[in-house]
Coordinates of C-alpha atoms in Angstrom, one line a residue:
M24 CA 146.3 147.0 247.4
E25 CA 146.5 146.8 251.2
E26 CA 143.3 146.8 253.3
K27 CA 142.5 146.6 257.0
T28 CA 140.0 143.8 257.6
A29 CA 137.6 143.4 260.5
A30 CA 140.0 141.1 262.2
G31 CA 142.7 143.7 262.1
I32 CA 144.7 141.9 259.5
T33 CA 146.3 143.5 256.6
G34 CA 147.0 141.7 253.4
K35 CA 146.8 141.8 249.6
T36 CA 143.2 142.1 248.4
W37 CA 141.5 140.7 245.4
P38 CA 139.9 143.0 242.8
D39 CA 137.3 145.3 244.3
V40 CA 133.6 144.3 243.9
S41 CA 131.1 147.1 244.0
L42 CA 127.9 146.7 246.0
E43 CA 126.0 149.3 244.0
P44 CA 124.4 147.2 241.3
S45 CA 123.1 144.8 244.0
T46 CA 121.6 147.6 246.1
K47 CA 119.8 148.9 243.0
E48 CA 118.3 145.5 242.6
F49 CA 117.7 144.4 246.2
G50 CA 117.9 147.6 248.3
E51 CA 119.1 147.2 251.9
R52 CA 118.5 143.5 252.0
I53 CA 122.0 143.0 250.7
R54 CA 124.9 144.9 252.3
L55 CA 128.7 144.9 252.6
D56 CA 130.2 142.7 255.2
P57 CA 133.8 143.0 256.6
P58 CA 136.2 141.6 254.1
V59 CA 137.6 138.1 254.7
C60 CA 141.3 138.9 254.9
G61 CA 141.1 141.2 251.9
L62 CA 138.4 139.1 250.1
P63 CA 135.3 141.2 249.4
A64 CA 132.2 140.0 251.2
F65 CA 128.4 140.7 251.0
R66 CA 125.7 139.6 253.4
V67 CA 122.2 138.9 252.3
Q68 CA 118.9 137.8 254.0
P69 CA 118.4 134.1 253.6
E70 CA 115.1 134.3 251.7
L71 CA 116.9 136.4 249.0
L72 CA 119.8 133.9 248.5
Y73 CA 118.7 132.3 245.2
N74 CA 117.8 135.6 243.5
A75 CA 120.9 137.3 244.7
I76 CA 123.2 134.5 243.5
R77 CA 121.5 134.4 240.2
F78 CA 122.0 138.2 239.9
L79 CA 125.7 137.9 240.8
K80 CA 126.1 135.3 238.1
E81 CA 124.1 136.9 235.3
N82 CA 124.7 140.6 235.8
K83 CA 127.4 142.0 233.6
A84 CA 128.9 144.0 236.4
Y85 CA 129.7 140.8 238.3
R86 CA 129.8 137.7 236.0
F87 CA 130.6 135.3 238.9
N88 CA 130.4 132.3 236.6
Q89 CA 132.1 129.8 239.0
L90 CA 131.0 128.6 242.4
T91 CA 134.3 128.0 244.1
D92 CA 132.9 126.5 247.3
V93 CA 130.0 126.5 249.8
T94 CA 130.4 125.8 253.5
C95 CA 128.7 126.4 256.8
V96 CA 129.7 127.6 260.3
D97 CA 127.9 126.4 263.4
H98 CA 128.0 129.4 265.8
L99 CA 126.6 127.5 268.8
Q100 CA 129.6 128.5 271.0
N101 CA 129.4 132.2 269.8
G102 CA 127.0 134.0 272.0
Q103 CA 127.2 137.2 269.9
A104 CA 126.0 135.5 266.6
P105 CA 122.5 136.5 265.4
A106 CA 121.7 132.9 264.4
R107 CA 123.2 129.5 265.0
F108 CA 124.3 128.8 261.4
E109 CA 126.1 130.9 258.8
I110 CA 126.2 129.7 255.2
I111 CA 129.1 131.0 253.2
Y112 CA 129.3 131.0 249.4
N113 CA 132.6 131.6 247.6
F114 CA 132.3 132.9 244.0
H115 CA 134.8 133.5 241.3
S116 CA 134.6 135.4 238.1
L117 CA 137.0 134.0 235.6
P118 CA 136.5 136.9 233.1
T119 CA 137.5 139.5 235.7
S120 CA 139.5 137.4 238.3
A121 CA 137.3 138.9 241.0
R122 CA 136.2 136.9 244.0
L123 CA 133.3 137.3 246.4
I124 CA 132.2 135.8 249.7
L125 CA 128.4 135.9 250.2
K126 CA 127.2 135.1 253.7
S127 CA 123.8 134.6 255.3
W128 CA 122.6 133.8 258.8
I129 CA 120.4 130.7 259.0
A130 CA 118.2 130.2 262.1
E131 CA 118.2 126.7 263.7
D132 CA 114.5 126.4 263.8
D133 CA 114.2 127.1 260.0
A134 CA 117.4 125.6 258.7
T135 CA 116.3 125.6 255.0
V136 CA 117.5 127.6 252.1
D137 CA 116.8 127.5 248.3
S138 CA 119.0 125.2 246.3
I139 CA 121.2 126.8 243.6
H140 CA 122.0 123.5 241.8
S141 CA 120.2 124.9 238.7
L142 CA 122.7 127.8 238.5
Y143 CA 126.0 125.9 239.2
K144 CA 126.4 122.2 238.5
N145 CA 128.8 121.6 241.4
A146 CA 126.2 123.0 243.9
N147 CA 124.5 119.6 243.9
W148 CA 127.3 117.8 245.8
L149 CA 128.2 120.9 247.8
E150 CA 124.7 121.2 249.2
R151 CA 124.5 117.5 250.0
E152 CA 127.7 117.8 252.0
I153 CA 126.3 120.7 254.1
F154 CA 123.1 118.7 254.7
D155 CA 125.2 115.7 255.7
Q156 CA 127.6 117.6 258.0
Y157 CA 125.4 120.3 259.4
G158 CA 121.8 119.4 258.8
L159 CA 120.8 122.4 256.6
R160 CA 118.3 121.5 254.0
F161 CA 118.1 122.9 250.5
K162 CA 114.7 123.5 249.0
G163 CA 114.3 122.1 245.5
H164 CA 117.4 119.9 245.6
P165 CA 116.8 116.8 243.5
N166 CA 118.6 114.4 245.8
M167 CA 118.9 115.7 249.4
K168 CA 120.9 112.7 250.7
R169 CA 124.1 112.2 252.7
I170 CA 127.2 112.1 250.7
L171 CA 130.3 111.6 252.9
N172 CA 128.8 109.8 255.9
H173 CA 127.0 106.4 255.8
K174 CA 123.3 106.4 255.2
E175 CA 122.6 105.0 258.7
F176 CA 124.7 107.7 260.4
V177 CA 122.7 109.5 263.0
G178 CA 123.3 113.2 263.6
H179 CA 125.4 115.8 261.8
P180 CA 129.1 115.5 262.9
L181 CA 130.3 119.1 262.2
R182 CA 127.7 120.6 264.5
K183 CA 129.4 121.8 267.6
D184 CA 127.3 119.7 269.9
Y185 CA 128.2 116.4 268.2
P186 CA 130.7 114.5 270.3
I187 CA 133.8 113.7 268.4
S188 CA 134.3 110.4 270.3
K189 CA 130.9 109.1 269.7
G190 CA 131.0 105.8 267.7
Q191 CA 128.2 104.3 265.6
W192 CA 127.7 100.8 264.2
L193 CA 126.9 101.1 260.5
S194 CA 126.3 97.8 258.7
E195 CA 123.8 98.1 255.8
A196 CA 125.4 98.8 252.4
D197 CA 123.6 101.4 250.2
D198 CA 122.2 99.7 247.1
L199 CA 121.9 103.2 245.5
L200 CA 118.6 102.1 243.8
D201 CA 116.8 105.1 245.2
E202 CA 119.2 107.4 243.3
L203 CA 118.9 105.4 240.1
E204 CA 115.1 105.8 240.4
I205 CA 115.5 109.5 240.6
R206 CA 117.6 109.5 237.5
H207 CA 115.0 107.4 235.7
R208 CA 112.4 109.9 236.6
L209 CA 114.3 113.1 235.9
D210 CA 116.3 112.0 232.9
P211 CA 114.6 109.1 231.0
K212 CA 116.7 107.4 228.4
D213 CA 115.7 105.1 225.6
D214 CA 117.8 102.3 224.3
D215 CA 117.3 100.0 221.3
G216 CA 114.9 97.8 223.3
D217 CA 116.7 94.6 222.2
R218 CA 119.1 94.5 225.0
E219 CA 118.4 93.7 228.6
R220 CA 119.4 96.4 231.0
M221 CA 121.8 95.4 233.8
T222 CA 123.2 97.1 236.8
L223 CA 126.8 96.6 237.8
N224 CA 129.1 97.9 240.5
L225 CA 132.3 99.4 239.3
G226 CA 134.5 99.3 242.4
P227 CA 135.3 100.1 245.1
S228 CA 137.3 96.8 245.5
H229 CA 139.1 97.1 242.2
P230 CA 142.5 98.6 241.3
A231 CA 140.9 100.7 238.5
A232 CA 138.5 102.2 241.0
H233 CA 141.4 103.1 243.3
G234 CA 140.0 100.9 246.0
T235 CA 137.6 103.5 247.4
L236 CA 135.5 104.8 244.5
R237 CA 132.2 103.0 243.8
N238 CA 130.0 103.7 240.8
M239 CA 126.8 101.7 240.3
V240 CA 126.1 101.8 236.5
E241 CA 123.0 100.7 234.5
L242 CA 124.1 99.2 231.2
S243 CA 122.5 98.5 227.9
G244 CA 125.0 96.0 226.5
E245 CA 128.3 97.6 227.4
T246 CA 127.0 101.2 227.1
I247 CA 126.6 103.1 230.3
L248 CA 123.1 104.6 230.5
Y249 CA 123.3 105.9 234.1
C250 CA 126.2 106.2 236.5
I251 CA 125.6 106.7 240.3
P252 CA 128.8 107.5 242.3
E253 CA 129.1 106.7 245.9
I254 CA 131.9 108.4 247.9
G255 CA 132.9 108.6 251.5
Y256 CA 134.8 105.3 251.9
L257 CA 137.9 107.2 253.0
H258 CA 136.1 110.0 254.9
R259 CA 138.1 110.6 258.1
G260 CA 136.6 113.7 259.6
F261 CA 139.4 116.0 258.6
E262 CA 137.5 119.1 259.6
K263 CA 136.2 117.7 262.9
N264 CA 139.7 116.7 263.9
A265 CA 141.1 120.0 262.9
E266 CA 138.7 121.7 265.3
T267 CA 140.2 119.7 268.2
H268 CA 143.9 120.3 267.5
C269 CA 146.1 123.3 267.6
Y270 CA 147.1 124.9 264.3
N271 CA 150.5 123.2 263.9
M272 CA 149.0 119.8 264.8
V273 CA 146.7 120.0 261.9
I274 CA 149.6 119.9 259.4
P275 CA 150.0 116.1 259.5
Y276 CA 146.2 115.7 258.7
T277 CA 146.8 117.8 255.6
D278 CA 149.4 115.2 254.4
R279 CA 146.5 112.7 254.1
L280 CA 144.5 114.9 251.7
N281 CA 146.3 114.4 248.3
Y282 CA 148.9 112.0 249.5
C283 CA 150.6 111.9 246.1
S284 CA 151.8 115.5 246.7
A285 CA 151.6 115.9 250.4
I286 CA 153.8 119.0 250.7
M287 CA 151.5 121.0 248.5
N288 CA 148.8 120.4 251.1
N289 CA 151.2 121.5 253.9
V290 CA 152.0 124.7 252.1
G291 CA 148.4 125.5 251.2
Y292 CA 147.3 125.1 254.9
V293 CA 150.0 127.1 256.6
K294 CA 149.8 129.8 253.9
A295 CA 146.2 130.3 254.9
V296 CA 147.0 130.4 258.7
E297 CA 149.9 132.8 258.0
R298 CA 147.5 135.1 256.1
L299 CA 145.2 135.0 259.1
L300 CA 148.1 135.9 261.4
N301 CA 149.3 138.6 259.0
I302 CA 152.9 137.2 258.9
E303 CA 155.1 136.6 256.0
V304 CA 157.8 133.9 255.8
P305 CA 161.4 134.7 254.9
E306 CA 162.4 134.8 251.2
R307 CA 164.5 131.6 251.4
C308 CA 161.4 129.8 252.8
R309 CA 159.3 131.0 249.9
Y310 CA 161.7 129.6 247.4
I311 CA 162.0 126.3 249.2
R312 CA 158.3 126.0 249.3
V313 CA 158.1 126.7 245.6
I314 CA 160.7 124.1 244.8
M315 CA 159.1 121.5 247.0
C316 CA 155.6 122.2 245.6
E317 CA 156.8 121.9 241.9
L318 CA 158.7 118.7 242.7
S319 CA 155.4 117.4 244.3
R320 CA 153.5 118.5 241.2
I321 CA 155.8 116.5 239.0
M322 CA 155.4 113.5 241.3
D323 CA 151.6 113.8 241.3
H324 CA 151.4 114.0 237.5
L325 CA 153.7 111.0 237.2
V326 CA 151.4 109.0 239.3
A327 CA 148.3 110.3 237.5
N328 CA 149.6 109.5 234.0
G329 CA 151.4 106.4 235.0
A330 CA 148.4 104.8 236.6
N331 CA 146.1 106.1 233.8
L332 CA 148.2 104.5 231.1
V333 CA 148.3 101.2 233.1
D334 CA 144.5 101.3 233.1
L335 CA 144.7 101.6 229.3
G336 CA 147.1 98.6 229.1
A337 CA 150.3 100.5 228.7
L338 CA 152.5 99.0 231.4
T339 CA 155.9 100.1 230.2
N340 CA 155.0 103.7 230.7
Y341 CA 154.3 103.0 234.3
W342 CA 157.9 101.8 234.9
Y343 CA 159.4 104.8 233.1
L344 CA 157.3 107.2 235.1
F345 CA 157.4 105.6 238.5
S346 CA 161.2 105.1 238.5
L347 CA 161.4 108.9 238.1
R348 CA 159.0 109.4 241.0
E349 CA 161.2 107.2 243.2
K350 CA 164.1 109.5 242.5
I351 CA 162.1 112.5 243.6
Y352 CA 161.0 110.6 246.7
N353 CA 164.7 110.0 247.5
V354 CA 165.3 113.8 247.5
L355 CA 162.3 114.5 249.7
E356 CA 163.2 111.8 252.1
E357 CA 166.7 113.2 252.6
Q358 CA 165.3 116.7 253.3
T359 CA 162.1 115.9 255.3
G360 CA 162.7 112.5 256.7
A361 CA 159.7 111.0 255.0
R362 CA 158.8 109.8 251.5
L363 CA 155.0 110.0 251.3
T364 CA 153.5 112.1 254.2
N365 CA 156.2 114.8 254.9
S366 CA 154.6 117.3 257.3
Y367 CA 157.4 119.6 256.2
T368 CA 156.0 123.1 256.8
R369 CA 155.4 124.9 260.0
V370 CA 153.3 128.0 260.6
G371 CA 156.0 130.7 260.0
G372 CA 158.5 128.6 258.1
V373 CA 159.5 125.0 257.5
W374 CA 160.7 122.1 259.7
A375 CA 164.3 122.6 258.7
D376 CA 166.5 124.2 256.1
V377 CA 167.5 122.1 253.1
N378 CA 170.9 120.5 253.3
E379 CA 174.0 120.8 251.1
N380 CA 172.9 117.9 248.9
F381 CA 169.6 119.5 248.0
E382 CA 170.6 121.7 245.1
P383 CA 172.8 119.1 243.2
S384 CA 170.1 116.4 243.7
V385 CA 167.3 118.6 242.4
R386 CA 169.4 119.7 239.4
Q387 CA 169.9 116.0 238.6
I388 CA 166.2 115.5 238.8
L389 CA 165.7 118.4 236.3
K390 CA 168.0 116.4 233.9
D391 CA 166.1 113.2 234.5
V392 CA 162.5 114.5 234.0
P393 CA 162.8 115.2 230.2
R394 CA 164.4 111.8 229.5
H395 CA 161.8 109.8 231.4
V396 CA 158.8 111.8 230.2
N397 CA 160.0 111.8 226.6
D398 CA 160.5 108.0 226.7
S399 CA 156.9 107.7 227.8
L400 CA 155.6 110.1 225.2
K401 CA 157.4 108.3 222.4
L402 CA 155.3 105.2 223.3
V403 CA 151.9 106.9 223.4
A404 CA 151.8 110.2 221.6
R405 CA 151.3 108.7 218.1
N406 CA 150.1 105.2 219.3
R407 CA 147.0 104.2 217.4
I408 CA 145.5 102.3 220.3
F409 CA 146.2 105.1 222.8
L410 CA 144.6 107.6 220.5
D411 CA 141.5 105.5 219.9
R412 CA 141.1 105.0 223.7
T413 CA 141.6 108.7 224.6
V414 CA 140.7 111.2 221.8
G415 CA 137.1 112.3 222.2
V416 CA 136.6 110.1 225.2
G417 CA 135.1 111.8 228.2
A418 CA 135.1 115.3 226.7
I419 CA 133.7 118.3 228.6
S420 CA 133.1 121.8 227.3
A421 CA 134.8 124.8 228.9
E422 CA 131.4 126.1 230.0
D423 CA 130.5 122.9 231.8
A424 CA 134.0 122.6 233.3
V425 CA 133.6 126.0 234.9
S426 CA 130.1 125.2 236.1
F427 CA 131.3 122.0 237.7
G428 CA 134.0 124.0 239.6
Y429 CA 136.9 122.5 237.6
T430 CA 140.3 124.0 238.3
G431 CA 143.8 122.8 237.6
P432 CA 144.9 120.5 234.7
C433 CA 141.3 119.3 234.0
L434 CA 140.1 122.9 233.5
R435 CA 143.1 123.8 231.4
A436 CA 142.5 120.7 229.3
A437 CA 139.0 122.0 228.5
G438 CA 140.6 125.1 226.9
V439 CA 140.4 127.5 229.8
D440 CA 143.7 129.4 230.3
W441 CA 143.5 129.8 234.0
D442 CA 146.1 129.0 236.7
L443 CA 146.2 130.5 240.2
R444 CA 150.0 130.9 239.9
K445 CA 149.5 133.3 237.0
V446 CA 146.2 135.0 237.8
Q447 CA 146.6 135.5 241.5
P448 CA 150.3 134.8 242.0
Y449 CA 152.0 134.1 245.3
Y450 CA 155.6 133.3 246.3
H451 CA 157.1 135.1 243.3
Y452 CA 155.3 133.0 240.7
D453 CA 154.7 136.2 238.7
E454 CA 158.5 136.6 238.4
F455 CA 159.1 133.1 237.0
D456 CA 159.1 132.5 233.2
F457 CA 156.8 129.5 232.5
D458 CA 153.9 128.7 230.2
I459 CA 150.4 127.4 230.9
P460 CA 149.5 124.4 228.7
V461 CA 146.0 124.4 227.4
G462 CA 144.0 121.7 225.7
E463 CA 141.3 122.0 223.0
R464 CA 138.7 119.3 223.4
G465 CA 138.7 118.7 227.2
D466 CA 138.9 114.9 226.6
T467 CA 141.0 112.2 228.2
Y468 CA 143.8 112.8 225.7
D469 CA 144.1 116.5 226.5
R470 CA 144.0 115.8 230.3
I471 CA 147.0 113.4 230.0
M472 CA 148.9 115.7 227.6
V473 CA 148.4 118.8 229.8
R474 CA 149.9 116.9 232.7
F475 CA 152.9 115.8 230.6
E476 CA 153.6 119.4 229.5
E477 CA 153.1 120.8 233.0
M478 CA 156.0 118.6 234.2
F479 CA 158.3 120.4 231.8
Q480 CA 157.0 123.8 233.0
S481 CA 157.6 122.8 236.6
C482 CA 161.2 122.0 235.8
R483 CA 161.5 125.5 234.4
I484 CA 160.2 127.0 237.6
I485 CA 162.4 124.9 239.8
A486 CA 165.5 125.8 237.8
Q487 CA 164.7 129.6 238.2
A488 CA 163.9 129.2 241.9
L489 CA 167.2 127.4 242.5
D490 CA 169.1 130.2 240.8
R491 CA 167.4 132.9 242.8
M492 CA 167.1 131.3 246.2
P493 CA 168.9 133.5 248.7
D494 CA 170.8 132.6 251.9
G495 CA 169.2 133.5 255.2
P496 CA 166.8 132.1 257.7
V497 CA 163.9 129.8 256.7
N498 CA 161.7 130.7 259.7
I499 CA 160.4 134.0 261.0
A500 CA 162.0 135.3 264.2
D501 CA 158.8 135.9 266.1
R502 CA 158.8 133.4 268.9
R503 CA 155.1 133.6 269.3
Y504 CA 154.7 131.5 266.2
I505 CA 157.9 129.4 265.7
L506 CA 159.9 127.3 268.2
P507 CA 163.4 128.7 269.1
P508 CA 166.5 126.7 268.3
K509 CA 167.3 123.9 270.8
E510 CA 170.6 125.6 271.9
E511 CA 168.6 128.7 272.8
V512 CA 166.0 126.7 274.7
Y513 CA 168.8 124.9 276.7
S514 CA 170.9 128.0 277.4
S515 CA 168.5 130.9 278.1
I516 CA 165.4 131.5 280.2
E517 CA 163.8 133.4 277.3
G518 CA 164.3 130.5 274.9
M519 CA 162.8 128.0 277.4
V520 CA 159.8 130.2 278.1
S521 CA 159.2 130.8 274.4
H522 CA 159.3 127.0 273.8
F523 CA 157.0 126.3 276.7
N524 CA 154.5 129.0 275.7
L525 CA 154.2 127.8 272.1
V526 CA 154.0 124.1 273.1
M527 CA 151.4 124.7 275.8
R528 CA 149.4 127.6 274.4
G529 CA 149.9 127.2 270.6
V530 CA 149.6 129.7 267.8
R531 CA 146.6 132.0 268.5
P532 CA 145.4 134.0 265.5
P533 CA 143.1 136.9 266.1
A534 CA 139.3 136.3 265.8
G535 CA 138.3 136.4 262.1
D536 CA 137.9 134.5 258.9
V537 CA 140.3 133.7 256.1
Y538 CA 140.1 132.0 252.7
D539 CA 143.4 131.4 250.9
A540 CA 144.3 129.0 248.1
T541 CA 147.2 127.6 246.2
E542 CA 147.5 126.0 242.8
A543 CA 147.9 122.3 243.8
A544 CA 148.4 119.4 241.5
N545 CA 144.7 118.9 240.9
G546 CA 143.7 122.5 241.0
E547 CA 142.7 125.2 243.5
L548 CA 143.3 123.8 247.0
G549 CA 141.6 126.3 249.4
F550 CA 141.3 126.6 253.2
Y551 CA 138.5 128.6 254.8
I552 CA 139.5 129.0 258.5
V553 CA 137.5 130.7 261.2
S554 CA 139.4 131.7 264.3
D555 CA 137.8 132.6 267.7
G556 CA 141.2 133.7 269.1
S557 CA 142.0 130.3 270.7
Q558 CA 144.7 127.8 270.0
N559 CA 142.5 125.6 267.8
P560 CA 140.7 126.5 264.6
Y561 CA 137.0 127.1 265.3
K562 CA 136.4 125.8 261.8
C563 CA 138.9 124.6 259.2
H564 CA 137.2 123.8 255.9
V565 CA 139.2 122.5 252.9
R566 CA 138.2 123.1 249.3
P567 CA 139.4 119.9 247.6
P568 CA 139.7 120.2 243.8
C569 CA 138.9 116.5 243.4
F570 CA 135.4 116.9 244.9
H571 CA 134.2 119.3 242.3
I572 CA 135.8 117.4 239.4
Y573 CA 134.5 114.0 240.4
S574 CA 130.9 115.4 240.7
S575 CA 131.0 115.5 236.9
F576 CA 132.0 111.9 236.4
P577 CA 128.5 110.6 235.6
T578 CA 128.2 113.3 232.9
L579 CA 131.5 112.2 231.3
A580 CA 130.9 108.4 231.6
E581 CA 127.2 108.1 230.6
G582 CA 126.9 107.3 226.9
G583 CA 130.3 105.6 226.7
M584 CA 131.5 102.1 227.2
I585 CA 132.7 100.6 230.5
A586 CA 136.3 100.6 229.3
D587 CA 135.9 104.4 228.5
A588 CA 134.8 105.0 232.1
I589 CA 138.0 103.5 233.4
A590 CA 140.1 105.7 231.0
I591 CA 138.1 108.8 232.0
L592 CA 138.4 108.1 235.7
G593 CA 142.2 107.8 235.5
S594 CA 142.5 111.1 233.6
L595 CA 140.6 113.0 236.3
N596 CA 143.2 111.9 238.9
I597 CA 140.7 111.5 241.7
I598 CA 142.6 111.1 245.0
A599 CA 140.3 109.5 247.6
G600 CA 142.1 111.1 250.5
E601 CA 141.4 114.6 249.1
L602 CA 137.9 113.7 247.8
D603 CA 136.6 112.2 251.1
R604 CA 138.8 114.1 253.6

């Protein structure tokens, strides 16, 4: 279905969402808003937000059972906006595959809205992030506290009047005792009374905590009663930096999100920008992006399972899996010039076409993957110690996984057969023959095994993509978006002018909003971009799958042993660059 949006952009739309049931309930206080590049959108008055969202979740006509994301836009520089702030909720109905954007204007002098943490479990952290970055408060939130920035930080950095170059000296570590006190009050727990309770910091300075993840736990013996996570150690201001750079210059910043599969971030970002521009990349580029993304998915899963098994004491698996990852790195290095952070894509194409060694190298990788993965599986699949350490450990129900905003392997391990490549396909994924592995218990064992199986499925996709990849250009021909070849720049006035214009003026999408997402290694990687027609994004918000998954870690860890917490953490595959942004 093609639809003209308010920004003048055409594109494939998601399933229609009728406003009628909402107007019957709320009258004219809720209304249709221009779609967000094909994504249906409603607008509601701020005092009605909680009731409207509960209606959208519980009404049978909607069943929006997952909160995909929440973000905010500061319209300080938009003289036409009715209020300074605009809060934007992004909902998803897994039963119907429908999606909905819900917007509301928030006045600066009354920047408070009702919290929806009681409706969606991931709203707790999402609302804390908006408070931290924009200063909006959420009435009824149990812990309205900063989450990405330091507790001594003054101001809200994503407000348009916050100077990006301003430095602050932040010295006092957070003891997190205030959050522990809240947990004691809201969720009192009894122990056997014979053991003295003890608090302990798990990380951040420990390999099992990935160097940036801190959890303060209260123990009874070795049993975790309460777990208080602290994140933000790797917060780099991705969104603030994106607002001060032109669209193509943001690509290297996306490398640093999930740096274990950097090209997937490159692809997710430029795909959103291209949707905003209403341009489609050539067929050959699509297949190259698919192959690069699936190779990256295999690498990411190799790191996740290899490190997870090391945490469990199984070192040999690490060597089997990481040696395979190095082989894939060799292929990517030959094609992109970099092993870890590739910056391979461009808006409208890729940096360069693949060379003649690409196909034989990738086909050799497809032969190597089963051998390395099966060698590792032979060591663990029926290993008594491995089974004792993973089966039933850190289990989560399908209902809770959806409520926490799980996507990707962690959601599928909980028994939910949902994959963006199948449900809302892009780049010909609907034409590839591959299966979606699904777990049964949602425990550590299932998360590891789903990733093992997904590597086999990625090999199937890559083999089909190689067979079908056509000849032809890898970049669009429109010189407003892609640099001309060097020989054209050096030999014609048109080429030189096109080069100069793009370098000096940049890509300039029409004014409007876009949300677009891809199935990255950890789940749905989404970008909500707001354009004001200039060469820089007015706003560039990323939906990191890790952020939602990690918000559930206390739920998974509490009641277990310390050793279980380490096994669970590894199976969630939390990448700090993506989590903290």
